[in-house]
Short mmCIF file of C-alpha atoms and ligand atoms in Angstrom, two decimals:
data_model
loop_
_atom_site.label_atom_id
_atom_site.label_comp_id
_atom_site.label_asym_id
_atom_site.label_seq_id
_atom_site.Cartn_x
_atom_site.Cartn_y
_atom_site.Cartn_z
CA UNK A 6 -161.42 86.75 127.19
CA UNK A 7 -158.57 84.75 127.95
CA UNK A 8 -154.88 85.72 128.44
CA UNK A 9 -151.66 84.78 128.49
CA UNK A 10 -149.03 85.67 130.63
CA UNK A 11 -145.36 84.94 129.72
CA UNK A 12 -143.87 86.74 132.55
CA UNK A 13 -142.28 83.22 134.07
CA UNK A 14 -140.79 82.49 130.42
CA UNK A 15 -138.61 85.70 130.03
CA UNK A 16 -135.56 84.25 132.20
CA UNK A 17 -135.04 81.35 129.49
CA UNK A 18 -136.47 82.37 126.48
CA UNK A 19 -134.94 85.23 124.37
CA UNK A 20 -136.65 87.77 122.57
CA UNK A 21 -135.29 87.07 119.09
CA UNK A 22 -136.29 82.95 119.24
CA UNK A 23 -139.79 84.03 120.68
CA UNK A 24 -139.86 86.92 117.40
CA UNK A 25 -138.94 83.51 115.47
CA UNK A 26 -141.73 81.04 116.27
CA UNK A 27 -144.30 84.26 116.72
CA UNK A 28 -143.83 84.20 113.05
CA UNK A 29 -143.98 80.53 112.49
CA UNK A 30 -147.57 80.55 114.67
CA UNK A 31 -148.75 83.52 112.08
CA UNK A 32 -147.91 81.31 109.41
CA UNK A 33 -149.69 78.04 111.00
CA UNK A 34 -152.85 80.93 112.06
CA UNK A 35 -152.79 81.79 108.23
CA UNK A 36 -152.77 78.17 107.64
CA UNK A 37 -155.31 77.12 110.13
CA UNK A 38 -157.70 80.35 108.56
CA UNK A 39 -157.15 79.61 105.18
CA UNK A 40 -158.24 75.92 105.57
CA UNK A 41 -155.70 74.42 103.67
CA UNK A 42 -153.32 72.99 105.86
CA UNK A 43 -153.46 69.08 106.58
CA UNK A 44 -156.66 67.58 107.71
CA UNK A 45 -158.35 70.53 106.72
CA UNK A 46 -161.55 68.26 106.21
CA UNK A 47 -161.80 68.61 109.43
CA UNK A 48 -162.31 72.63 110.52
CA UNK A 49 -166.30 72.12 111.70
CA UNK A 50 -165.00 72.99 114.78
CA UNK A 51 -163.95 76.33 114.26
CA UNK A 52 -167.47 77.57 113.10
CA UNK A 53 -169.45 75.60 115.59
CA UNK A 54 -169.89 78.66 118.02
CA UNK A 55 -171.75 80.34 114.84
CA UNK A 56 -173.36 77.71 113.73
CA UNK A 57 -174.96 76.18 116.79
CA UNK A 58 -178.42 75.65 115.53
CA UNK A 59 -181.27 76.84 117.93
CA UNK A 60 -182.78 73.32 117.07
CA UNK A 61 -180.08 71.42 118.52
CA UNK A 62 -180.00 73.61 121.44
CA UNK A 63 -183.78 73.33 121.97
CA UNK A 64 -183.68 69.35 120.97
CA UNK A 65 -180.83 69.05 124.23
CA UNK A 66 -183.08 71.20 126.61
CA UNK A 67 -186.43 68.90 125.29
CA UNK A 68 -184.48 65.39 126.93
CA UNK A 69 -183.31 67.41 129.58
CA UNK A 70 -187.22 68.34 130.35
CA UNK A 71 -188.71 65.28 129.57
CA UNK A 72 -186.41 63.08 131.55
CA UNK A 73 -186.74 65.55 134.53
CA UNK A 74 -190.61 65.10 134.15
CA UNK A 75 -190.15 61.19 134.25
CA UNK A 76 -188.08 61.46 137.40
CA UNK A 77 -184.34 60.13 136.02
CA UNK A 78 -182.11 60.77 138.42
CA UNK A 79 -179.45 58.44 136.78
CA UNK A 80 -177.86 59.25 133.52
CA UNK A 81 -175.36 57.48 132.24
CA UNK A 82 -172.89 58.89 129.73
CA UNK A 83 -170.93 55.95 127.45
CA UNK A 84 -168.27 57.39 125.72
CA UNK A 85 -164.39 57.46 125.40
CA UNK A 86 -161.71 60.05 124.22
CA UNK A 87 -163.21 62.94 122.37
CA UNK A 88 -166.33 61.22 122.91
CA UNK A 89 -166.21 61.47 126.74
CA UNK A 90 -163.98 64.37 128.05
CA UNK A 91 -165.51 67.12 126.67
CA UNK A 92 -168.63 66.44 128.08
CA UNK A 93 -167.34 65.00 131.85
CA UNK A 94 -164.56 68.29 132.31
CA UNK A 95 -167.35 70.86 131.41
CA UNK A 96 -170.00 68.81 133.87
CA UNK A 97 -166.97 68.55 136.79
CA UNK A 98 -165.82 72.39 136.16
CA UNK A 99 -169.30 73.49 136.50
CA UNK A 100 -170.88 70.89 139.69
CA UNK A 101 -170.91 72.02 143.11
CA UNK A 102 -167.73 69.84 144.42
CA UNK A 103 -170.05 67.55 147.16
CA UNK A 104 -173.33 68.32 146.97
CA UNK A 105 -175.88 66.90 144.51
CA UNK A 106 -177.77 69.97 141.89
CA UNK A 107 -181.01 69.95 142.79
CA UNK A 108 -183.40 69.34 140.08
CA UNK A 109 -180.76 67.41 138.01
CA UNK A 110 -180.40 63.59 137.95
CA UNK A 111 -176.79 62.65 138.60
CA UNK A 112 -174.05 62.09 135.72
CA UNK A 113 -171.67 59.02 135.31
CA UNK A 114 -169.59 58.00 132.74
CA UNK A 115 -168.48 54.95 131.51
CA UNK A 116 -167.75 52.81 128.36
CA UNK A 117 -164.15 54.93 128.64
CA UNK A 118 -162.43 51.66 130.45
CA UNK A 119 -162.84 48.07 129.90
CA UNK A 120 -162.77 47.27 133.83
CA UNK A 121 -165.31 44.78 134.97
CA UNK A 122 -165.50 45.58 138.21
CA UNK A 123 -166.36 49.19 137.21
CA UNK A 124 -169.55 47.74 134.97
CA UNK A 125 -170.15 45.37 138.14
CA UNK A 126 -170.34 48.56 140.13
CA UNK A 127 -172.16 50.73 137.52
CA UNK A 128 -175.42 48.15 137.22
CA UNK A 129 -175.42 48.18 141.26
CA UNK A 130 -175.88 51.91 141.08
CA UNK A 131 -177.95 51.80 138.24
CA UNK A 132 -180.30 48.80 140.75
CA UNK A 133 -181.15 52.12 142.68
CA UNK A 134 -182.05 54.48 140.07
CA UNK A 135 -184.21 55.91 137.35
CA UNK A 136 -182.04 55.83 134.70
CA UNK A 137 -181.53 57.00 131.29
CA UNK A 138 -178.37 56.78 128.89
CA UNK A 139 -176.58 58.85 126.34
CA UNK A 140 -174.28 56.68 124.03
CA UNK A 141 -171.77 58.40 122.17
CA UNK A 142 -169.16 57.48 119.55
CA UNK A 143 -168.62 58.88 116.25
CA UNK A 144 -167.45 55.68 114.44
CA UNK A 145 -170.30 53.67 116.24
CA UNK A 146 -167.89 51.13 116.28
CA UNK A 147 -165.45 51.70 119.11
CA UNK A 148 -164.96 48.68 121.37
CA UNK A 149 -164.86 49.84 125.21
CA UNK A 150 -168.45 51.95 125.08
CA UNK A 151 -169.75 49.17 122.63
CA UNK A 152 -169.35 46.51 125.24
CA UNK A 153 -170.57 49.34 128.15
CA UNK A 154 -173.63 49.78 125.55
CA UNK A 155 -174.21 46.01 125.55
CA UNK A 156 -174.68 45.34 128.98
CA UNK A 157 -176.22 48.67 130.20
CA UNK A 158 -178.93 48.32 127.10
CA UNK A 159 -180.11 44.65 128.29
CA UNK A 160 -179.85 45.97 131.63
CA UNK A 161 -182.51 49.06 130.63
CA UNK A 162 -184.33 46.33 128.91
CA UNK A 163 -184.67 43.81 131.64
CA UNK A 164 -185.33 46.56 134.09
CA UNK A 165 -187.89 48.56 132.06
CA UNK A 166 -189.11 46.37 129.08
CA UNK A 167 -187.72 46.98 125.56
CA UNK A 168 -189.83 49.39 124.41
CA UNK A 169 -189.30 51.52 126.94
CA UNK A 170 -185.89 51.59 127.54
CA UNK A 171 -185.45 52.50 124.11
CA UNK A 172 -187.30 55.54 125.60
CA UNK A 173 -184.83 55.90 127.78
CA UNK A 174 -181.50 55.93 125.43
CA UNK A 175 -180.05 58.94 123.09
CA UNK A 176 -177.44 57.62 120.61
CA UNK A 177 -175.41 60.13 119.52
CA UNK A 178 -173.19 59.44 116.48
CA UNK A 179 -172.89 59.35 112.67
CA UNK A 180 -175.16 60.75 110.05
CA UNK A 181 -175.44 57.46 108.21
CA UNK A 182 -172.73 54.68 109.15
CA UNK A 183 -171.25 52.55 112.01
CA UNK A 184 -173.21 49.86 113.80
CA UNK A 185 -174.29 52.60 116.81
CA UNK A 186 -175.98 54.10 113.83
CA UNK A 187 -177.87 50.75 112.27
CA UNK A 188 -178.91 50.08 116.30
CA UNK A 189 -180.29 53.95 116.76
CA UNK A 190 -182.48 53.50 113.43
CA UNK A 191 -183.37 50.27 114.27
CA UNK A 192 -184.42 50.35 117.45
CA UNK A 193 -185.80 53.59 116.86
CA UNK A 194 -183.59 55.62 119.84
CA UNK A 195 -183.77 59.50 120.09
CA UNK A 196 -180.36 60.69 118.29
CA UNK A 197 -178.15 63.31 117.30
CA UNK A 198 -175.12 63.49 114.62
CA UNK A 199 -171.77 64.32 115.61
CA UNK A 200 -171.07 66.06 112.67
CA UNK A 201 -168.87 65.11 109.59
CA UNK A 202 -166.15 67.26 110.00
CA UNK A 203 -165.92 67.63 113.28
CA UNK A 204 -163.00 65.07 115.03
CA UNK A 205 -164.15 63.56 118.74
CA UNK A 206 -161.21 66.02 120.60
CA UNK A 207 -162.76 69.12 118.54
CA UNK A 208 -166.34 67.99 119.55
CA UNK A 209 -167.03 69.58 122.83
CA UNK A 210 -169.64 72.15 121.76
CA UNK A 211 -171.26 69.43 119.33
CA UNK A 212 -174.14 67.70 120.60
CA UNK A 213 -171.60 64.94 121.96
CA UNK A 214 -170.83 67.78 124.90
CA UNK A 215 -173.59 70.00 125.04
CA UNK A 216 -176.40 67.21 125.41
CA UNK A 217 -175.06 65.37 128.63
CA UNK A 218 -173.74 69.20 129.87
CA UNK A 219 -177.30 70.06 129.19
CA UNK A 220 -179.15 66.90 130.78
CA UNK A 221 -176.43 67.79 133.73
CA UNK A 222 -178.41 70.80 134.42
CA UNK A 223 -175.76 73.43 132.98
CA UNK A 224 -176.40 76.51 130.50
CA UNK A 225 -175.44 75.29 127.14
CA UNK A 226 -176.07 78.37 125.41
CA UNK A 227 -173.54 80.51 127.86
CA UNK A 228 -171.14 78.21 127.00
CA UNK A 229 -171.86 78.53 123.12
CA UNK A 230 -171.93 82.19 123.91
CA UNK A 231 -168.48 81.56 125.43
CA UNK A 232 -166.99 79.82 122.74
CA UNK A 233 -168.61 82.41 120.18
CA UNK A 234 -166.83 85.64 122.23
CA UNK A 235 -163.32 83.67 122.27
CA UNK A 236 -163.61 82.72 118.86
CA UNK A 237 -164.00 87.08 118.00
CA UNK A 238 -160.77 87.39 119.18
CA UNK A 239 -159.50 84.89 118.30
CA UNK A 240 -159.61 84.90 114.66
CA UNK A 241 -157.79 88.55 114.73
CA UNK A 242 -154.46 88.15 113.18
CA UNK A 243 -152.43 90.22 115.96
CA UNK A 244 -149.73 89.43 118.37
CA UNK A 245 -151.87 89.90 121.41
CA UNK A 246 -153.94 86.90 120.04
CA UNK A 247 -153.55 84.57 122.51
CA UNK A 248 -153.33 81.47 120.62
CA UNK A 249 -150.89 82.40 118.43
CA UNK A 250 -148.43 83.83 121.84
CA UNK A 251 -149.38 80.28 123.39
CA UNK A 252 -148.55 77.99 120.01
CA UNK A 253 -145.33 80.33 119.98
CA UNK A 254 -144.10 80.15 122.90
CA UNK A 255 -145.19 76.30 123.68
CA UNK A 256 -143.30 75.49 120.17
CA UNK A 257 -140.25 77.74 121.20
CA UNK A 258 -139.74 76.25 124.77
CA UNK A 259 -139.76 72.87 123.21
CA UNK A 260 -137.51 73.10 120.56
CA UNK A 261 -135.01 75.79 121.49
CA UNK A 262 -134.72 74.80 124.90
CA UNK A 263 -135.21 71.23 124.50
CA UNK A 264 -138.35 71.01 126.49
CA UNK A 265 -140.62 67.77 125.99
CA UNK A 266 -142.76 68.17 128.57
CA UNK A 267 -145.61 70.78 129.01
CA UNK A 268 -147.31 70.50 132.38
CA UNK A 269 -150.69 72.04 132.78
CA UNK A 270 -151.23 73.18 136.11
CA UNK A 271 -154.60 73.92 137.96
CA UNK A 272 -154.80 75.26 141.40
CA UNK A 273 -158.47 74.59 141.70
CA UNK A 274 -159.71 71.04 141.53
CA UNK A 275 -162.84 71.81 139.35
CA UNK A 276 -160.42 71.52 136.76
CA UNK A 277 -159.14 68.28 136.97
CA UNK A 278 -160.79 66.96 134.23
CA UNK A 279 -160.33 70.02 131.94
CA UNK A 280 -156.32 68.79 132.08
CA UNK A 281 -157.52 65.53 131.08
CA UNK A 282 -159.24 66.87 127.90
CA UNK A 283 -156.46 69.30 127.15
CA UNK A 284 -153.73 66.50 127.21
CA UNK A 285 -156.07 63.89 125.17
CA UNK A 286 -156.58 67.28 122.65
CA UNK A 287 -152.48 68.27 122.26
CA UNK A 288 -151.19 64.45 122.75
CA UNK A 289 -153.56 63.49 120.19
CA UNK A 290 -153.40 65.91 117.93
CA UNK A 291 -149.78 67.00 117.69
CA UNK A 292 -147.86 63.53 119.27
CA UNK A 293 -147.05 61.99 116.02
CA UNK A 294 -144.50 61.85 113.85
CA UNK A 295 -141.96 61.45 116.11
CA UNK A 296 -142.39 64.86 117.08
CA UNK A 297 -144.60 67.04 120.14
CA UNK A 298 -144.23 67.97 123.12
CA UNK A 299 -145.50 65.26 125.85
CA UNK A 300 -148.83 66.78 128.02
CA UNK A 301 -148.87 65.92 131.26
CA UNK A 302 -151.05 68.02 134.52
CA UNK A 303 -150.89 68.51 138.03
CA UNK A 304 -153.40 69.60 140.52
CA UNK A 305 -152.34 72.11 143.00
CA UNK A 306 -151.35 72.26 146.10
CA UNK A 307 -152.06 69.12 146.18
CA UNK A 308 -149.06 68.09 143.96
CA UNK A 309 -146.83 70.44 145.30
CA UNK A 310 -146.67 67.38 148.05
CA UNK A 311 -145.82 64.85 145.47
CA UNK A 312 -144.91 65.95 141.98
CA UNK A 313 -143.98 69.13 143.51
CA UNK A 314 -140.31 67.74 144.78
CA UNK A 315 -139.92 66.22 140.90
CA UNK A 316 -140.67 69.87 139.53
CA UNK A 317 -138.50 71.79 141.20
CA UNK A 318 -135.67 69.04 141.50
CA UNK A 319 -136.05 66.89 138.97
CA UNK A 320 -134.81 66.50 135.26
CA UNK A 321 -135.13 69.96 133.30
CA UNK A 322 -137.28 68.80 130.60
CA UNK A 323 -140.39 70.39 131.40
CA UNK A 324 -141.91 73.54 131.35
CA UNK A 325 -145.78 74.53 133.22
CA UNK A 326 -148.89 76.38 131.93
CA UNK A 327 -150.87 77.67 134.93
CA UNK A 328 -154.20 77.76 134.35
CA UNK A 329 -154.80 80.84 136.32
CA UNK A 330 -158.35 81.69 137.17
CA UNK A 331 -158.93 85.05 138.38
CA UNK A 332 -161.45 84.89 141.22
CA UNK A 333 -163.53 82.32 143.01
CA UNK A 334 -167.14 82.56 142.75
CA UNK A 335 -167.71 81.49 146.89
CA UNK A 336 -166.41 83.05 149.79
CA UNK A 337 -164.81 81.86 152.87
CA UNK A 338 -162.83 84.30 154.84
CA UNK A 339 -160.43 82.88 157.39
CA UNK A 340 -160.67 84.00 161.09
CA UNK A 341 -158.50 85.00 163.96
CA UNK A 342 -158.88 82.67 166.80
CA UNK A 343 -158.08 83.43 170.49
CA UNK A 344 -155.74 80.66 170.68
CA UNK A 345 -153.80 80.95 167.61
CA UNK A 346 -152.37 77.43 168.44
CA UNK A 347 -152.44 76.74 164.84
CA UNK A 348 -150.27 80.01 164.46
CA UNK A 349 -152.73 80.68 161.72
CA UNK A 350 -153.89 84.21 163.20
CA UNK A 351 -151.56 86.25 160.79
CA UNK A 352 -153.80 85.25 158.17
CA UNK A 353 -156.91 86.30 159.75
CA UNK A 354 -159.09 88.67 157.98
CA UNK A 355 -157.92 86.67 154.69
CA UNK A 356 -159.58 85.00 151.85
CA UNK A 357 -159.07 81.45 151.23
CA UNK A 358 -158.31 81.87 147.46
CA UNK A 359 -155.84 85.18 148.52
CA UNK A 360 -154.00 82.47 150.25
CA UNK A 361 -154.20 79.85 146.75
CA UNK A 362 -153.15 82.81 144.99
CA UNK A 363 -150.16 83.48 147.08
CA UNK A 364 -149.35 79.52 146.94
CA UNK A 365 -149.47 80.08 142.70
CA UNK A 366 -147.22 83.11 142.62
CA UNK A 367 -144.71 81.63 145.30
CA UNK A 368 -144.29 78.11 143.22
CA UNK A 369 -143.84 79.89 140.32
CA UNK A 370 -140.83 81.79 141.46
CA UNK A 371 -139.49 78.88 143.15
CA UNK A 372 -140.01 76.41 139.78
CA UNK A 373 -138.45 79.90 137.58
CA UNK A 374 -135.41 78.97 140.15
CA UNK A 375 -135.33 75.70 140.04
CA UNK A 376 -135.04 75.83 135.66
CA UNK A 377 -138.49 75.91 135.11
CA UNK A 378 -140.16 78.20 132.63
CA UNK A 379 -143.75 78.86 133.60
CA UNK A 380 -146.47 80.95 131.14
CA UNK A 381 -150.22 81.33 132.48
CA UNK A 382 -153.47 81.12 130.59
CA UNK A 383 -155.66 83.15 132.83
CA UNK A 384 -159.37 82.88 132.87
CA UNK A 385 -161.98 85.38 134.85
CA UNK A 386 -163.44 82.48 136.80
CA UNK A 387 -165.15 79.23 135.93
CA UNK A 388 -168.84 79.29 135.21
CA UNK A 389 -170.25 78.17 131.69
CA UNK A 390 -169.57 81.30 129.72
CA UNK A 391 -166.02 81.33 130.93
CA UNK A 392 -165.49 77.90 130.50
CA UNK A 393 -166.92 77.81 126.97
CA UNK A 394 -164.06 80.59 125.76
CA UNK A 395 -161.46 78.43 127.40
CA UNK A 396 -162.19 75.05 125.50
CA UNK A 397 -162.53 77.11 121.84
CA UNK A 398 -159.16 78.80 122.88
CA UNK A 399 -157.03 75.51 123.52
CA UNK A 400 -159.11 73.98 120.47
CA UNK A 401 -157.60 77.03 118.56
CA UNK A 402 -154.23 77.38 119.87
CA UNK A 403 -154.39 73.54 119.85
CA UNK A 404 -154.45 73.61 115.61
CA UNK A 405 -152.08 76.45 115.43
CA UNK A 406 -149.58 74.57 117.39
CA UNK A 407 -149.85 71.41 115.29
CA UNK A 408 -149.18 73.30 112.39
CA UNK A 409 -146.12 75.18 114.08
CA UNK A 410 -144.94 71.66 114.67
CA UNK A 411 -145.88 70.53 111.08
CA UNK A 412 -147.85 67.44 111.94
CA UNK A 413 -151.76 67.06 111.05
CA UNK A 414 -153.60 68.16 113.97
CA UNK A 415 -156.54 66.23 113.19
CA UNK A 416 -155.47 62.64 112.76
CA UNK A 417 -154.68 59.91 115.08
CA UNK A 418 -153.35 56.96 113.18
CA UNK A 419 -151.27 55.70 116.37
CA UNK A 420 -154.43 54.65 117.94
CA UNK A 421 -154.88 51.79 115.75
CA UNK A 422 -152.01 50.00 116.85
CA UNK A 423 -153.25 48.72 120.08
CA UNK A 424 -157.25 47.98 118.96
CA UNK A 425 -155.54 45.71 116.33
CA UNK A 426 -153.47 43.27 118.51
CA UNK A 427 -156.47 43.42 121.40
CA UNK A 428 -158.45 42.54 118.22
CA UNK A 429 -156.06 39.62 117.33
CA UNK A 430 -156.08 38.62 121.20
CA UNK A 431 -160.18 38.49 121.12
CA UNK A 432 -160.23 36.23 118.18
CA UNK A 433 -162.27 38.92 116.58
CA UNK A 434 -163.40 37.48 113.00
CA UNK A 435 -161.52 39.28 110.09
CA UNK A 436 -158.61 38.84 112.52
CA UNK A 437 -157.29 35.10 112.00
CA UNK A 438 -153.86 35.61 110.32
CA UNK A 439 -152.94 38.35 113.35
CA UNK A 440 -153.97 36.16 115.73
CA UNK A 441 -151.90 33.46 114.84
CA UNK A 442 -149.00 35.81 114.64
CA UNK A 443 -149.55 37.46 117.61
CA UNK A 444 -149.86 34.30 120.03
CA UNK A 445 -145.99 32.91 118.21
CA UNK A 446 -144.79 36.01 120.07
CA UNK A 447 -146.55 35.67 123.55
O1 PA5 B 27 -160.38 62.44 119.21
C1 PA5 B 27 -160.71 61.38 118.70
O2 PA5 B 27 -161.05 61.32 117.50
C2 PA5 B 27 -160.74 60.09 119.49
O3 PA5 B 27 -160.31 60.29 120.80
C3 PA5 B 27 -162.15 59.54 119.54
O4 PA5 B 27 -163.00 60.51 120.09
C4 PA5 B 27 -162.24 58.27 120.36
O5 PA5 B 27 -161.38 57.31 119.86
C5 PA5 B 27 -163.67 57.70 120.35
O6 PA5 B 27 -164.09 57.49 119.05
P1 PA5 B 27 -165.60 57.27 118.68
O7 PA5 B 27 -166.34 58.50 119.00
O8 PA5 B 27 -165.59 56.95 117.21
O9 PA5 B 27 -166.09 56.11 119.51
#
């Protein structure tokens, strides 16, 4: 179960303002439970880790087995923003860091930039391989996986004939509209729904995660199982919920004290790409408005030798969440050596991660000094069931926070604004009058 710690927070914050917005976060949780809040047509999320059908679970696993029978060692994931991250932090959290899983093909992603150098590169890979490909985008119509689709497809189709590449692809996507939908039927491509009411940053434990997690070689269902244990606790209206202590505090930093920034920090770089989906899931759901508080993530130590100097020196306007993970599942023990010339022998005897831990506690004291407030969200350790509880708690604390804020967590109208002038730039058709106004002001 995952806790927070506000320990770092008590120096700025006091108790009456945190009281405050503790109250304002039950209100939101009351919203968020009753289902009546804005974009509540979109709460599938919330049930998912109940309503995971066995079907869909066994349907994931079936690919998984058949591709492994036909030797793919290549899949290739095309997806972007809620259609991508979910699926690439759970496979990078739970991948050995430099060696290949055995009896899994390998995972890429792509159709999440528009870089042509990166498709150059992706077809010389693919040259090599037995590859298959999961497509995935809710609308069916978004352009940067559409055009990835477009070339790895005729690529599949050249390589292995049309009928079997189709074989080879699983679309996943809407029930009935969206031109990745009209393709799927038409061309008769294995497929799964990404459900209704479900938005792409909620859509983790949809098939949009769990089938390339699965494919990856990880357990899907202890990451369900996860999601479902989090979600008991979760859904308890009490002040040692820890969504409702994270929404509060996050929302009381922010606008009591002025901070705009919330850095997410990770001292283990399996995470990585779990910052990436927790910044697309709060700067999409809450930055609107004019209002929320600006996500941002560091990976320690690394970026105590870069961003570090800007945290502890820099302007005051952010405050960290540690993602604190209590132990590492490996073990490397540091030795004494007869020559100490490293001056390393008072740490003999040591674990490695006793020494990360020590690194974590010392920054935070020095960034409490240096003005910044620090909380932790602190998970066990990171395998599948761990990792399941964490995404369902930042999806939960991530809708209670919105609602603290008062925006709709579960729009994102902003992102319109730059498909319509690229639109206008491509000469798109429907697009005529906007390009004409748009190249009088280039
Ligand atoms: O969270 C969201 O809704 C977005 O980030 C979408 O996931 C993203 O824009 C991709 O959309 P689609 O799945 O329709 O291709």
């Amino acid at each position: 179960m995952i806790k927070i710690n506000l320990g770092g927070c008590s120096a700025f914050v006091k108790d009456a303002d945190y009281k405050e917005y503790l109250k304002k976060a039950f209100d939101a949780f009351d919203t968020l439970q009753a289902g009546d809040g804005a974009g509540n047509d979109f709460l599938g999320w919330k049930d998912i880790p109940v309503n995971t059908p066995e079907s869909m679970i066994t349907d994931c696993e079936a690919i998984r087995d058949d591709w492994k029978e036909r030797g793919v060692n290549l899949v290739v994931v095309l997806g972007i923003g809620g259609s991508y991250l979910g699926a690439r932090c759970a496979v990078e959290a739970l991948s050995h860091q430099f060696l290949p899983k055995k009896d899994a093909p390998r995972i890429v992603f792509a159709g999440n930039n528009m870089s042509e150098d990166y498709l150059a590169e992706l077809l010389d890979l693919m040259a090599g391989s037995n590859t298959a490909c999961i497509v995935i985008s809710k609308s069916g119509t978004t352009t940067e996986p559409a055009v990835a689709f477009r070339v790895v497809k005729q690529y599949l189709e050249s390589k292995y004939g049309k009928t079997e590449a189709a074989d080879r692809i699983v679309a996943i996507t809407d029930a009935r509209k969206g031109a990745l939908k009209t393709l799927a039927t038409q061309e008769n491509y294995a497929s799964f729904v990404v459900p209704d009411d479900v938005g792409g940053r909620f859509s983790v434990l949809t098939p949009v995660g769990l089938l390339p997690i699965c494919v990856a070689g990880y357990d899907i269902r202890a990451l369900v199982e996860g999601a479902l244990d989090a979600m008991k606790g979760l859904e308890i209206k009490s002040e040692k919920n820890p969504a409702v202590i994270y929404a509060a505090m996050r929302n009381c930093l922010h606008t009591e004290l002025g901070k705009s920034t919330e850095i997410l920090v990770n001292y283990n770089p399996k995470l990585t790409y779990v910052a990436e989906w927790w910044k697309q899931l709060f700067g999409e759901s809450e930055g609107k408005d004019g209002k929320g508080i600006y996500p941002a993530s560091v990976n320690n130590t690394a970026d105590l030798h870069s961003m570090g100097q800007f945290i502890q020196e820099g302007s005051r306007v952010m405050f960290e969440t540690v993602l604190h993970v209590e132990r590492a599942q490996r073990s490397v023990v540091i030795e004494a050596d007869e020559q100490n010339l490293d001056c390393l022998n008072y740490l003999a005897g040591k674990h490695v991660e006793h020494c990360n831990h020590m690194a974590e506690l010392g920054t935070k004291l020095a960034h409490i000094d240096g003005g910044v407030p620090q909380m932790a969200v602190c998970m066990e350790k990171v395998d599948a069931f761990n990792l399941g509880g964490l995404l369902y708690f930042f999806e939960f604390a991530c809708g209670i926070s919105a609602y603290t804020l008062g925006v709709n967590p579960f729009n994102q109208p902003g992102v319109e604004a730059y498909k319509k002038n690229m639109f206008a730039l491509l000469e798109k058709p429907g697009y005529e009058e906007a390009t004409r106004a748009i190249k009088n002001r280039l």
